GROMACS .gro file of N, CA, C and O in nm:
model
  528
    1UNK      N    1   0.054  -0.198   0.160
    1UNK     CA    2   0.022  -0.063   0.125
    1UNK      C    3  -0.128  -0.046   0.137
    1UNK      O    4  -0.206  -0.127   0.089
    2UNK      N    5  -0.167   0.059   0.203
    2UNK     CA    6  -0.309   0.090   0.220
    2UNK      C    7  -0.330   0.237   0.190
    2UNK      O    8  -0.237   0.317   0.198
    3UNK      N    9  -0.451   0.270   0.160
    3UNK     CA   10  -0.486   0.409   0.131
    3UNK      C   11  -0.624   0.435   0.188
    3UNK      O   12  -0.713   0.351   0.176
    4UNK      N   13  -0.641   0.551   0.249
    4UNK     CA   14  -0.773   0.594   0.292
    4UNK      C   15  -0.780   0.745   0.273
    4UNK      O   16  -0.684   0.816   0.298
    5UNK      N   17  -0.891   0.791   0.225
    5UNK     CA   18  -0.914   0.934   0.210
    5UNK      C   19  -1.021   0.976   0.308
    5UNK      O   20  -1.122   0.908   0.323
    6UNK      N   21  -0.999   1.086   0.377
    6UNK     CA   22  -1.096   1.131   0.475
    6UNK      C   23  -1.084   1.282   0.495
    6UNK      O   24  -0.987   1.343   0.453
    7UNK      N   25  -1.183   1.339   0.559
    7UNK     CA   26  -1.175   1.479   0.596
    7UNK      C   27  -1.078   1.492   0.712
    7UNK      O   28  -1.058   1.399   0.790
    8UNK      N   29  -1.018   1.608   0.725
    8UNK     CA   30  -0.912   1.627   0.825
    8UNK      C   31  -0.959   1.599   0.968
    8UNK      O   32  -0.881   1.548   1.049
    9UNK      N   33  -1.086   1.627   1.001
    9UNK     CA   34  -1.131   1.602   1.138
    9UNK      C   35  -1.148   1.453   1.169
    9UNK      O   36  -1.165   1.415   1.284
   10UNK      N   37  -1.139   1.368   1.067
   10UNK     CA   38  -1.150   1.222   1.087
   10UNK      C   39  -1.015   1.151   1.071
   10UNK      O   40  -1.008   1.030   1.072
   11UNK      N   41  -0.907   1.228   1.058
   11UNK     CA   42  -0.775   1.171   1.031
   11UNK      C   43  -0.735   1.066   1.133
   11UNK      O   44  -0.697   0.954   1.097
   12UNK      N   45  -0.743   1.098   1.261
   12UNK     CA   46  -0.693   1.007   1.363
   12UNK      C   47  -0.784   0.885   1.380
   12UNK      O   48  -0.736   0.775   1.407
   13UNK      N   49  -0.913   0.903   1.359
   13UNK     CA   50  -1.005   0.789   1.360
   13UNK      C   51  -0.972   0.694   1.245
   13UNK      O   52  -0.965   0.572   1.264
   14UNK      N   53  -0.949   0.749   1.127
   14UNK     CA   54  -0.914   0.667   1.010
   14UNK      C   55  -0.782   0.594   1.032
   14UNK      O   56  -0.769   0.475   1.001
   15UNK      N   57  -0.683   0.664   1.089
   15UNK     CA   58  -0.554   0.600   1.116
   15UNK      C   59  -0.570   0.485   1.215
   15UNK      O   60  -0.509   0.379   1.199
   16UNK      N   61  -0.652   0.505   1.316
   16UNK     CA   62  -0.676   0.399   1.414
   16UNK      C   63  -0.742   0.277   1.353
   16UNK      O   64  -0.706   0.163   1.384
   17UNK      N   65  -0.836   0.299   1.263
   17UNK     CA   66  -0.905   0.188   1.196
   17UNK      C   67  -0.808   0.113   1.105
   17UNK      O   68  -0.802  -0.010   1.109
   18UNK      N   69  -0.732   0.186   1.024
   18UNK     CA   70  -0.635   0.120   0.935
   18UNK      C   71  -0.533   0.043   1.017
   18UNK      O   72  -0.500  -0.072   0.987
   19UNK      N   73  -0.484   0.103   1.124
   19UNK     CA   74  -0.385   0.037   1.211
   19UNK      C   75  -0.442  -0.093   1.269
   19UNK      O   76  -0.376  -0.196   1.268
   20UNK      N   77  -0.566  -0.089   1.316
   20UNK     CA   78  -0.625  -0.209   1.376
   20UNK      C   79  -0.655  -0.316   1.272
   20UNK      O   80  -0.638  -0.435   1.299
   21UNK      N   81  -0.695  -0.275   1.152
   21UNK     CA   82  -0.729  -0.373   1.049
   21UNK      C   83  -0.607  -0.432   0.980
   21UNK      O   84  -0.604  -0.551   0.947
   22UNK      N   85  -0.505  -0.351   0.956
   22UNK     CA   86  -0.390  -0.396   0.879
   22UNK      C   87  -0.277  -0.444   0.968
   22UNK      O   88  -0.221  -0.552   0.947
   23UNK      N   89  -0.241  -0.364   1.067
   23UNK     CA   90  -0.121  -0.392   1.144
   23UNK      C   91  -0.144  -0.488   1.262
   23UNK      O   92  -0.053  -0.555   1.306
   24UNK      N   93  -0.267  -0.495   1.313
   24UNK     CA   94  -0.290  -0.572   1.435
   24UNK      C   95  -0.384  -0.691   1.419
   24UNK      O   96  -0.407  -0.765   1.513
   25UNK      N   97  -0.439  -0.710   1.299
   25UNK     CA   98  -0.536  -0.817   1.279
   25UNK      C   99  -0.493  -0.904   1.161
   25UNK      O  100  -0.484  -0.857   1.048
   26UNK      N  101  -0.463  -1.030   1.190
   26UNK     CA  102  -0.425  -1.123   1.084
   26UNK      C  103  -0.548  -1.159   1.001
   26UNK      O  104  -0.657  -1.176   1.054
   27UNK      N  105  -0.532  -1.170   0.869
   27UNK     CA  106  -0.644  -1.211   0.784
   27UNK      C  107  -0.694  -1.350   0.824
   27UNK      O  108  -0.614  -1.438   0.853
   28UNK      N  109  -0.826  -1.368   0.827
   28UNK     CA  110  -0.879  -1.497   0.872
   28UNK      C  111  -1.001  -1.546   0.794
   28UNK      O  112  -1.052  -1.654   0.823
   29UNK      N  113  -1.044  -1.472   0.695
   29UNK     CA  114  -1.165  -1.510   0.622
   29UNK      C  115  -1.131  -1.557   0.481
   29UNK      O  116  -1.079  -1.480   0.401
   30UNK      N  117  -1.164  -1.683   0.449
   30UNK     CA  118  -1.140  -1.732   0.313
   30UNK      C  119  -1.210  -1.647   0.207
   30UNK      O  120  -1.154  -1.621   0.099
   31UNK      N  121  -1.331  -1.602   0.235
   31UNK     CA  122  -1.405  -1.521   0.139
   31UNK      C  123  -1.334  -1.389   0.114
   31UNK      O  124  -1.323  -1.344  -0.001
   32UNK      N  125  -1.282  -1.327   0.219
   32UNK     CA  126  -1.212  -1.199   0.203
   32UNK      C  127  -1.081  -1.218   0.129
   32UNK      O  128  -1.040  -1.131   0.053
   33UNK      N  129  -1.015  -1.331   0.147
   33UNK     CA  130  -0.892  -1.359   0.071
   33UNK      C  131  -0.926  -1.372  -0.077
   33UNK      O  132  -0.855  -1.319  -0.163
   34UNK      N  133  -1.036  -1.441  -0.110
   34UNK     CA  134  -1.077  -1.454  -0.250
   34UNK      C  135  -1.111  -1.317  -0.310
   34UNK      O  136  -1.073  -1.286  -0.423
   35UNK      N  137  -1.181  -1.234  -0.233
   35UNK     CA  138  -1.216  -1.100  -0.281
   35UNK      C  139  -1.089  -1.018  -0.304
   35UNK      O  140  -1.075  -0.950  -0.406
   36UNK      N  141  -0.996  -1.024  -0.210
   36UNK     CA  142  -0.871  -0.949  -0.223
   36UNK      C  143  -0.791  -0.998  -0.343
   36UNK      O  144  -0.732  -0.918  -0.417
   37UNK      N  145  -0.788  -1.130  -0.366
   37UNK     CA  146  -0.715  -1.186  -0.480
   37UNK      C  147  -0.776  -1.136  -0.611
   37UNK      O  148  -0.703  -1.097  -0.703
   38UNK      N  149  -0.909  -1.134  -0.620
   38UNK     CA  150  -0.975  -1.083  -0.740
   38UNK      C  151  -0.945  -0.935  -0.760
   38UNK      O  152  -0.923  -0.889  -0.872
   39UNK      N  153  -0.943  -0.859  -0.652
   39UNK     CA  154  -0.913  -0.716  -0.660
   39UNK      C  155  -0.770  -0.694  -0.709
   39UNK      O  156  -0.744  -0.608  -0.794
   40UNK      N  157  -0.675  -0.772  -0.656
   40UNK     CA  158  -0.536  -0.761  -0.700
   40UNK      C  159  -0.523  -0.795  -0.849
   40UNK      O  160  -0.450  -0.729  -0.922
   41UNK      N  161  -0.593  -0.896  -0.892
   41UNK     CA  162  -0.590  -0.933  -1.034
   41UNK      C  163  -0.647  -0.820  -1.119
   41UNK      O  164  -0.590  -0.784  -1.223
   42UNK      N  165  -0.756  -0.762  -1.074
   42UNK     CA  166  -0.819  -0.652  -1.148
   42UNK      C  167  -0.724  -0.533  -1.156
   42UNK      O  168  -0.707  -0.473  -1.263
   43UNK      N  169  -0.660  -0.499  -1.046
   43UNK     CA  170  -0.566  -0.387  -1.044
   43UNK      C  171  -0.449  -0.415  -1.139
   43UNK      O  172  -0.406  -0.328  -1.214
   44UNK      N  173  -0.401  -0.539  -1.138
   44UNK     CA  174  -0.288  -0.575  -1.224
   44UNK      C  175  -0.328  -0.564  -1.372
   44UNK      O  176  -0.252  -0.515  -1.455
   45UNK      N  177  -0.448  -0.611  -1.404
   45UNK     CA  178  -0.493  -0.607  -1.543
   45UNK      C  179  -0.515  -0.463  -1.590
   45UNK      O  180  -0.475  -0.426  -1.701
   46UNK      N  181  -0.577  -0.382  -1.507
   46UNK     CA  182  -0.604  -0.244  -1.544
   46UNK      C  183  -0.474  -0.166  -1.553
   46UNK      O  184  -0.457  -0.081  -1.640
   47UNK      N  185  -0.378  -0.194  -1.465
   47UNK     CA  186  -0.254  -0.119  -1.460
   47UNK      C  187  -0.147  -0.168  -1.555
   47UNK      O  188  -0.039  -0.111  -1.562
   48UNK      N  189  -0.175  -0.274  -1.629
   48UNK     CA  190  -0.073  -0.328  -1.720
   48UNK      C  191  -0.051  -0.227  -1.833
   48UNK      O  192  -0.146  -0.171  -1.886
   49UNK      N  193   0.073  -0.202  -1.870
   49UNK     CA  194   0.100  -0.098  -1.969
   49UNK      C  195   0.045  -0.129  -2.108
   49UNK      O  196   0.043  -0.245  -2.150
   50UNK      N  197   0.001  -0.025  -2.176
   50UNK     CA  198  -0.043  -0.039  -2.314
   50UNK      C  199   0.078  -0.060  -2.403
   50UNK      O  200   0.193  -0.043  -2.359
   51UNK      N  201   0.057  -0.092  -2.528
   51UNK     CA  202   0.170  -0.115  -2.618
   51UNK      C  203   0.256   0.011  -2.632
   51UNK      O  204   0.376   0.003  -2.653
   52UNK      N  205   0.196   0.129  -2.621
   52UNK     CA  206   0.272   0.253  -2.631
   52UNK      C  207   0.361   0.275  -2.508
   52UNK      O  208   0.467   0.337  -2.518
   53UNK      N  209   0.317   0.225  -2.394
   53UNK     CA  210   0.393   0.243  -2.271
   53UNK      C  211   0.489   0.127  -2.243
   53UNK      O  212   0.569   0.134  -2.150
   54UNK      N  213   0.480   0.021  -2.322
   54UNK     CA  214   0.559  -0.099  -2.297
   54UNK      C  215   0.711  -0.075  -2.299
   54UNK      O  216   0.781  -0.126  -2.211
   55UNK      N  217   0.766   0.002  -2.393
   55UNK     CA  218   0.911   0.023  -2.390
   55UNK      C  219   0.960   0.085  -2.258
   55UNK      O  220   1.059   0.039  -2.200
   56UNK      N  221   0.891   0.187  -2.209
   56UNK     CA  222   0.931   0.250  -2.083
   56UNK      C  223   0.915   0.151  -1.968
   56UNK      O  224   1.000   0.146  -1.877
   57UNK      N  225   0.811   0.070  -1.970
   57UNK     CA  226   0.787  -0.031  -1.866
   57UNK      C  227   0.902  -0.132  -1.863
   57UNK      O  228   0.954  -0.167  -1.757
   58UNK      N  229   0.946  -0.175  -1.980
   58UNK     CA  230   1.055  -0.272  -1.989
   58UNK      C  231   1.185  -0.211  -1.938
   58UNK      O  232   1.257  -0.271  -1.857
   59UNK      N  233   1.215  -0.090  -1.980
   59UNK     CA  234   1.338  -0.023  -1.936
   59UNK      C  235   1.337  -0.004  -1.784
   59UNK      O  236   1.436  -0.032  -1.716
   60UNK      N  237   1.225   0.041  -1.730
   60UNK     CA  238   1.216   0.062  -1.586
   60UNK      C  239   1.228  -0.071  -1.511
   60UNK      O  240   1.294  -0.077  -1.406
   61UNK      N  241   1.168  -0.177  -1.561
   61UNK     CA  242   1.177  -0.308  -1.497
   61UNK      C  243   1.321  -0.359  -1.497
   61UNK      O  244   1.370  -0.409  -1.395
   62UNK      N  245   1.389  -0.346  -1.610
   62UNK     CA  246   1.529  -0.387  -1.618
   62UNK      C  247   1.616  -0.304  -1.524
   62UNK      O  248   1.703  -0.357  -1.454
   63UNK      N  249   1.591  -0.174  -1.521
   63UNK     CA  250   1.666  -0.085  -1.432
   63UNK      C  251   1.647  -0.124  -1.286
   63UNK      O  252   1.739  -0.117  -1.205
   64UNK      N  253   1.525  -0.170  -1.251
   64UNK     CA  254   1.495  -0.210  -1.114
   64UNK      C  255   1.542  -0.352  -1.082
   64UNK      O  256   1.517  -0.402  -0.973
   65UNK      N  257   1.606  -0.419  -1.179
   65UNK     CA  258   1.665  -0.549  -1.154
   65UNK      C  259   1.580  -0.669  -1.190
   65UNK      O  260   1.616  -0.783  -1.162
   66UNK      N  261   1.465  -0.646  -1.254
   66UNK     CA  262   1.380  -0.757  -1.293
   66UNK      C  263   1.426  -0.815  -1.426
   66UNK      O  264   1.469  -0.743  -1.515
   67UNK      N  265   1.415  -0.947  -1.439
   67UNK     CA  266   1.454  -1.014  -1.564
   67UNK      C  267   1.333  -1.037  -1.654
   67UNK      O  268   1.346  -1.065  -1.772
   68UNK      N  269   1.213  -1.033  -1.598
   68UNK     CA  270   1.089  -1.045  -1.675
   68UNK      C  271   0.983  -0.960  -1.605
   68UNK      O  272   1.009  -0.902  -1.501
   69UNK      N  273   0.864  -0.956  -1.661
   69UNK     CA  274   0.762  -0.869  -1.601
   69UNK      C  275   0.694  -0.931  -1.481
   69UNK      O  276   0.617  -0.865  -1.412
   70UNK      N  277   0.719  -1.058  -1.452
   70UNK     CA  278   0.667  -1.120  -1.331
   70UNK      C  279   0.520  -1.157  -1.335
   70UNK      O  280   0.465  -1.201  -1.234
   71UNK      N  281   0.454  -1.145  -1.448
   71UNK     CA  282   0.311  -1.175  -1.454
   71UNK      C  283   0.283  -1.321  -1.421
   71UNK      O  284   0.186  -1.352  -1.352
   72UNK      N  285   0.369  -1.413  -1.465
   72UNK     CA  286   0.348  -1.554  -1.434
   72UNK      C  287   0.360  -1.579  -1.284
   72UNK      O  288   0.279  -1.653  -1.225
   73UNK      N  289   0.461  -1.520  -1.222
   73UNK     CA  290   0.477  -1.534  -1.077
   73UNK      C  291   0.358  -1.473  -1.003
   73UNK      O  292   0.305  -1.530  -0.908
   74UNK      N  293   0.315  -1.356  -1.049
   74UNK     CA  294   0.202  -1.288  -0.987
   74UNK      C  295   0.076  -1.373  -0.996
   74UNK      O  296   0.004  -1.391  -0.898
   75UNK      N  297   0.050  -1.427  -1.115
   75UNK     CA  298  -0.069  -1.509  -1.134
   75UNK      C  299  -0.064  -1.635  -1.047
   75UNK      O  300  -0.165  -1.678  -0.993
   76UNK      N  301   0.053  -1.694  -1.032
   76UNK     CA  302   0.068  -1.812  -0.948
   76UNK      C  303   0.034  -1.779  -0.802
   76UNK      O  304  -0.035  -1.856  -0.735
   77UNK      N  305   0.082  -1.666  -0.755
   77UNK     CA  306   0.052  -1.625  -0.617
   77UNK      C  307  -0.098  -1.602  -0.601
   77UNK      O  308  -0.159  -1.648  -0.503
   78UNK      N  309  -0.159  -1.532  -0.695
   78UNK     CA  310  -0.303  -1.504  -0.688
   78UNK      C  311  -0.383  -1.634  -0.693
   78UNK      O  312  -0.476  -1.655  -0.614
   79UNK      N  313  -0.347  -1.723  -0.784
   79UNK     CA  314  -0.420  -1.849  -0.798
   79UNK      C  315  -0.411  -1.936  -0.673
   79UNK      O  316  -0.502  -2.013  -0.644
   80UNK      N  317  -0.300  -1.926  -0.601
   80UNK     CA  318  -0.278  -2.012  -0.484
   80UNK      C  319  -0.302  -1.940  -0.352
   80UNK      O  320  -0.267  -1.994  -0.246
   81UNK      N  321  -0.360  -1.821  -0.356
   81UNK     CA  322  -0.384  -1.746  -0.233
   81UNK      C  323  -0.484  -1.820  -0.144
   81UNK      O  324  -0.587  -1.869  -0.190
   82UNK      N  325  -0.449  -1.830  -0.018
   82UNK     CA  326  -0.538  -1.891   0.081
   82UNK      C  327  -0.520  -1.815   0.212
   82UNK      O  328  -0.427  -1.736   0.227
   83UNK      N  329  -0.608  -1.842   0.307
   83UNK     CA  330  -0.594  -1.778   0.438
   83UNK      C  331  -0.458  -1.812   0.497
   83UNK      O  332  -0.389  -1.727   0.552
   84UNK      N  333  -0.416  -1.936   0.482
   84UNK     CA  334  -0.288  -1.980   0.538
   84UNK      C  335  -0.170  -1.903   0.478
   84UNK      O  336  -0.083  -1.855   0.551
   85UNK      N  337  -0.166  -1.890   0.344
   85UNK     CA  338  -0.053  -1.821   0.281
   85UNK      C  339  -0.055  -1.672   0.314
   85UNK      O  340   0.050  -1.612   0.336
   86UNK      N  341  -0.173  -1.613   0.321
   86UNK     CA  342  -0.183  -1.472   0.356
   86UNK      C  343  -0.141  -1.450   0.501
   86UNK      O  344  -0.070  -1.355   0.533
   87UNK      N  345  -0.182  -1.539   0.591
   87UNK     CA  346  -0.142  -1.528   0.731
   87UNK      C  347   0.010  -1.545   0.746
   87UNK      O  348   0.073  -1.474   0.825
   88UNK      N  349   0.069  -1.638   0.671
   88UNK     CA  350   0.214  -1.654   0.676
   88UNK      C  351   0.284  -1.526   0.632
   88UNK      O  352   0.380  -1.483   0.695
   89UNK      N  353   0.237  -1.467   0.524
   89UNK     CA  354   0.294  -1.342   0.476
   89UNK      C  355   0.277  -1.233   0.580
   89UNK      O  356   0.369  -1.158   0.612
   90UNK      N  357   0.157  -1.222   0.636
   90UNK     CA  358   0.127  -1.119   0.737
   90UNK      C  359   0.220  -1.135   0.858
   90UNK      O  360   0.276  -1.037   0.907
   91UNK      N  361   0.237  -1.258   0.903
   91UNK     CA  362   0.325  -1.283   1.018
   91UNK      C  363   0.470  -1.246   0.989
   91UNK      O  364   0.541  -1.195   1.075
   92UNK      N  365   0.516  -1.271   0.867
   92UNK     CA  366   0.655  -1.245   0.830
   92UNK      C  367   0.682  -1.099   0.795
   92UNK      O  368   0.791  -1.049   0.822
   93UNK      N  369   0.585  -1.031   0.733
   93UNK     CA  370   0.613  -0.900   0.675
   93UNK      C  371   0.533  -0.784   0.733
   93UNK      O  372   0.565  -0.668   0.702
   94UNK      N  373   0.431  -0.811   0.812
   94UNK     CA  374   0.348  -0.702   0.864
   94UNK      C  375   0.350  -0.701   1.017
   94UNK      O  376   0.379  -0.597   1.078
   95UNK      N  377   0.320  -0.813   1.077
   95UNK     CA  378   0.312  -0.824   1.222
   95UNK      C  379   0.444  -0.779   1.286
   95UNK      O  380   0.551  -0.821   1.243
   96UNK      N  381   0.432  -0.694   1.385
   96UNK     CA  382   0.547  -0.644   1.461
   96UNK      C  383   0.648  -0.567   1.377
   96UNK      O  384   0.764  -0.555   1.416
   97UNK      N  385   0.608  -0.517   1.261
   97UNK     CA  386   0.695  -0.434   1.179
   97UNK      C  387   0.647  -0.289   1.189
   97UNK      O  388   0.530  -0.263   1.212
   98UNK      N  389   0.737  -0.198   1.167
   98UNK     CA  390   0.702  -0.056   1.169
   98UNK      C  391   0.623  -0.019   1.045
   98UNK      O  392   0.642  -0.077   0.939
   99UNK      N  393   0.539   0.080   1.062
   99UNK     CA  394   0.461   0.131   0.949
   99UNK      C  395   0.509   0.273   0.918
   99UNK      O  396   0.558   0.344   1.006
  100UNK      N  397   0.496   0.312   0.793
  100UNK     CA  398   0.524   0.449   0.752
  100UNK      C  399   0.390   0.509   0.711
  100UNK      O  400   0.321   0.455   0.624
  101UNK      N  401   0.355   0.618   0.774
  101UNK     CA  402   0.231   0.687   0.743
  101UNK      C  403   0.265   0.812   0.662
  101UNK      O  404   0.354   0.887   0.700
  102UNK      N  405   0.194   0.834   0.555
  102UNK     CA  406   0.210   0.957   0.477
  102UNK      C  407   0.076   1.028   0.478
  102UNK      O  408  -0.022   0.977   0.424
  103UNK      N  409   0.071   1.142   0.540
  103UNK     CA  410  -0.052   1.219   0.553
  103UNK      C  411  -0.037   1.343   0.464
  103UNK      O  412   0.061   1.417   0.476
  104UNK      N  413  -0.130   1.364   0.376
  104UNK     CA  414  -0.127   1.480   0.287
  104UNK      C  415  -0.241   1.572   0.327
  104UNK      O  416  -0.357   1.531   0.328
  105UNK      N  417  -0.206   1.693   0.365
  105UNK     CA  418  -0.309   1.788   0.404
  105UNK      C  419  -0.249   1.909   0.473
  105UNK      O  420  -0.127   1.921   0.485
  106UNK      N  421  -0.334   1.994   0.519
  106UNK     CA  422  -0.292   2.117   0.585
  106UNK      C  423  -0.261   2.090   0.732
  106UNK      O  424  -0.341   2.028   0.803
  107UNK      N  425  -0.147   2.140   0.778
  107UNK     CA  426  -0.111   2.126   0.919
  107UNK      C  427  -0.198   2.214   1.008
  107UNK      O  428  -0.200   2.196   1.130
  108UNK      N  429  -0.271   2.304   0.949
  108UNK     CA  430  -0.357   2.394   1.025
  108UNK      C  431  -0.492   2.330   1.060
  108UNK      O  432  -0.564   2.380   1.144
  109UNK      N  433  -0.525   2.220   0.996
  109UNK     CA  434  -0.657   2.160   1.013
  109UNK      C  435  -0.660   2.043   1.112
  109UNK      O  436  -0.766   1.989   1.138
  110UNK      N  437  -0.543   2.004   1.162
  110UNK     CA  438  -0.537   1.894   1.259
  110UNK      C  439  -0.444   1.932   1.374
  110UNK      O  440  -0.358   2.019   1.360
  111UNK      N  441  -0.462   1.865   1.487
  111UNK     CA  442  -0.374   1.884   1.601
  111UNK      C  443  -0.248   1.801   1.576
  111UNK      O  444  -0.248   1.680   1.595
  112UNK      N  445  -0.143   1.868   1.533
  112UNK     CA  446  -0.020   1.799   1.492
  112UNK      C  447   0.041   1.716   1.605
  112UNK      O  448   0.107   1.616   1.579
  113UNK      N  449   0.019   1.754   1.730
  113UNK     CA  450   0.078   1.679   1.842
  113UNK      C  451   0.019   1.538   1.852
  113UNK      O  452   0.083   1.448   1.906
  114UNK      N  453  -0.101   1.517   1.798
  114UNK     CA  454  -0.163   1.383   1.804
  114UNK      C  455  -0.091   1.282   1.716
  114UNK      O  456  -0.099   1.162   1.739
  115UNK      N  457  -0.018   1.329   1.616
  115UNK     CA  458   0.056   1.237   1.530
  115UNK      C  459   0.170   1.168   1.604
  115UNK      O  460   0.214   1.061   1.565
  116UNK      N  461   0.218   1.229   1.711
  116UNK     CA  462   0.332   1.173   1.784
  116UNK      C  463   0.303   1.036   1.843
  116UNK      O  464   0.395   0.957   1.865
  117UNK      N  465   0.176   1.004   1.869
  117UNK     CA  466   0.142   0.871   1.920
  117UNK      C  467   0.172   0.761   1.818
  117UNK      O  468   0.187   0.644   1.853
  118UNK      N  469   0.187   0.799   1.692
  118UNK     CA  470   0.215   0.703   1.585
  118UNK      C  471   0.364   0.692   1.557
  118UNK      O  472   0.406   0.606   1.480
  119UNK      N  473   0.446   0.780   1.615
  119UNK     CA  474   0.590   0.774   1.593
  119UNK      C  475   0.649   0.910   1.562
  119UNK      O  476   0.588   1.014   1.588
  120UNK      N  477   0.767   0.909   1.505
  120UNK     CA  478   0.838   1.031   1.470
  120UNK      C  479   0.765   1.104   1.357
  120UNK      O  480   0.724   1.042   1.260
  121UNK      N  481   0.750   1.233   1.373
  121UNK     CA  482   0.679   1.314   1.274
  121UNK      C  483   0.780   1.398   1.195
  121UNK      O  484   0.863   1.467   1.254
  122UNK      N  485   0.773   1.389   1.065
  122UNK     CA  486   0.855   1.471   0.975
  122UNK      C  487   0.759   1.545   0.882
  122UNK      O  488   0.681   1.482   0.812
  123UNK      N  489   0.766   1.676   0.885
  123UNK     CA  490   0.678   1.756   0.800
  123UNK      C  491   0.757   1.798   0.675
  123UNK      O  492   0.865   1.855   0.686
  124UNK      N  493   0.702   1.767   0.560
  124UNK     CA  494   0.764   1.802   0.433
  124UNK      C  495   0.679   1.906   0.361
  124UNK      O  496   0.557   1.909   0.376
  125UNK      N  497   0.744   1.987   0.284
  125UNK     CA  498   0.675   2.084   0.198
  125UNK      C  499   0.678   2.031   0.055
  125UNK      O  500   0.756   1.941   0.024
  126UNK      N  501   0.593   2.084  -0.029
  126UNK     CA  502   0.587   2.041  -0.168
  126UNK      C  503   0.724   2.048  -0.233
  126UNK      O  504   0.767   1.957  -0.304
  127UNK      N  505   0.800   2.154  -0.205
  127UNK     CA  506   0.932   2.170  -0.267
  127UNK      C  507   1.031   2.063  -0.220
  127UNK      O  508   1.130   2.038  -0.287
  128UNK      N  509   1.005   1.997  -0.106
  128UNK     CA  510   1.089   1.887  -0.060
  128UNK      C  511   1.068   1.761  -0.146
  128UNK      O  512   1.155   1.677  -0.155
  129UNK      N  513   0.950   1.750  -0.204
  129UNK     CA  514   0.915   1.631  -0.283
  129UNK      C  515   0.936   1.652  -0.432
  129UNK      O  516   0.977   1.560  -0.502
  130UNK      N  517   0.906   1.771  -0.479
  130UNK     CA  518   0.914   1.801  -0.621
  130UNK      C  519   1.014   1.914  -0.641
  130UNK      O  520   0.998   2.022  -0.585
  131UNK      N  521   1.113   1.890  -0.721
  131UNK     CA  522   1.222   1.987  -0.739
  131UNK      C  523   1.199   2.084  -0.854
  131UNK      O  524   1.289   2.153  -0.896
  132UNK      N  525   1.081   2.088  -0.910
  132UNK     CA  526   1.056   2.179  -1.020
  132UNK      C  527   0.951   2.280  -0.983
  132UNK      O  528   0.886   2.276  -0.889
   0.00000   0.00000   0.00000
């Protein structure tokens, strides 16, 4: 999962950069793997539910089929992250796999035909996503 925010006139340039960095380039820097591991740990710690949110978190986790919160498994993966393990994951789950792009913005501000180079285009309206 990746995210980039940009002005509409830079949309296709940003998509090209993300595509080349994520989809076409295997991770190869030990330092960048360490930085990414620290970032993932930080995101996990910041995003961990407070005691008030814990009941809903537990119910949602059980509903999604989890038997525990997975923090021990997560920490083990982070602690053992290396260029080799990241490359193995990239080769198995990213390389040669399709990507789903979600672009949020006005269709009037970009040349919609340029999106076709990335695959099938489906335009959704707010009411398609939110039923209220």
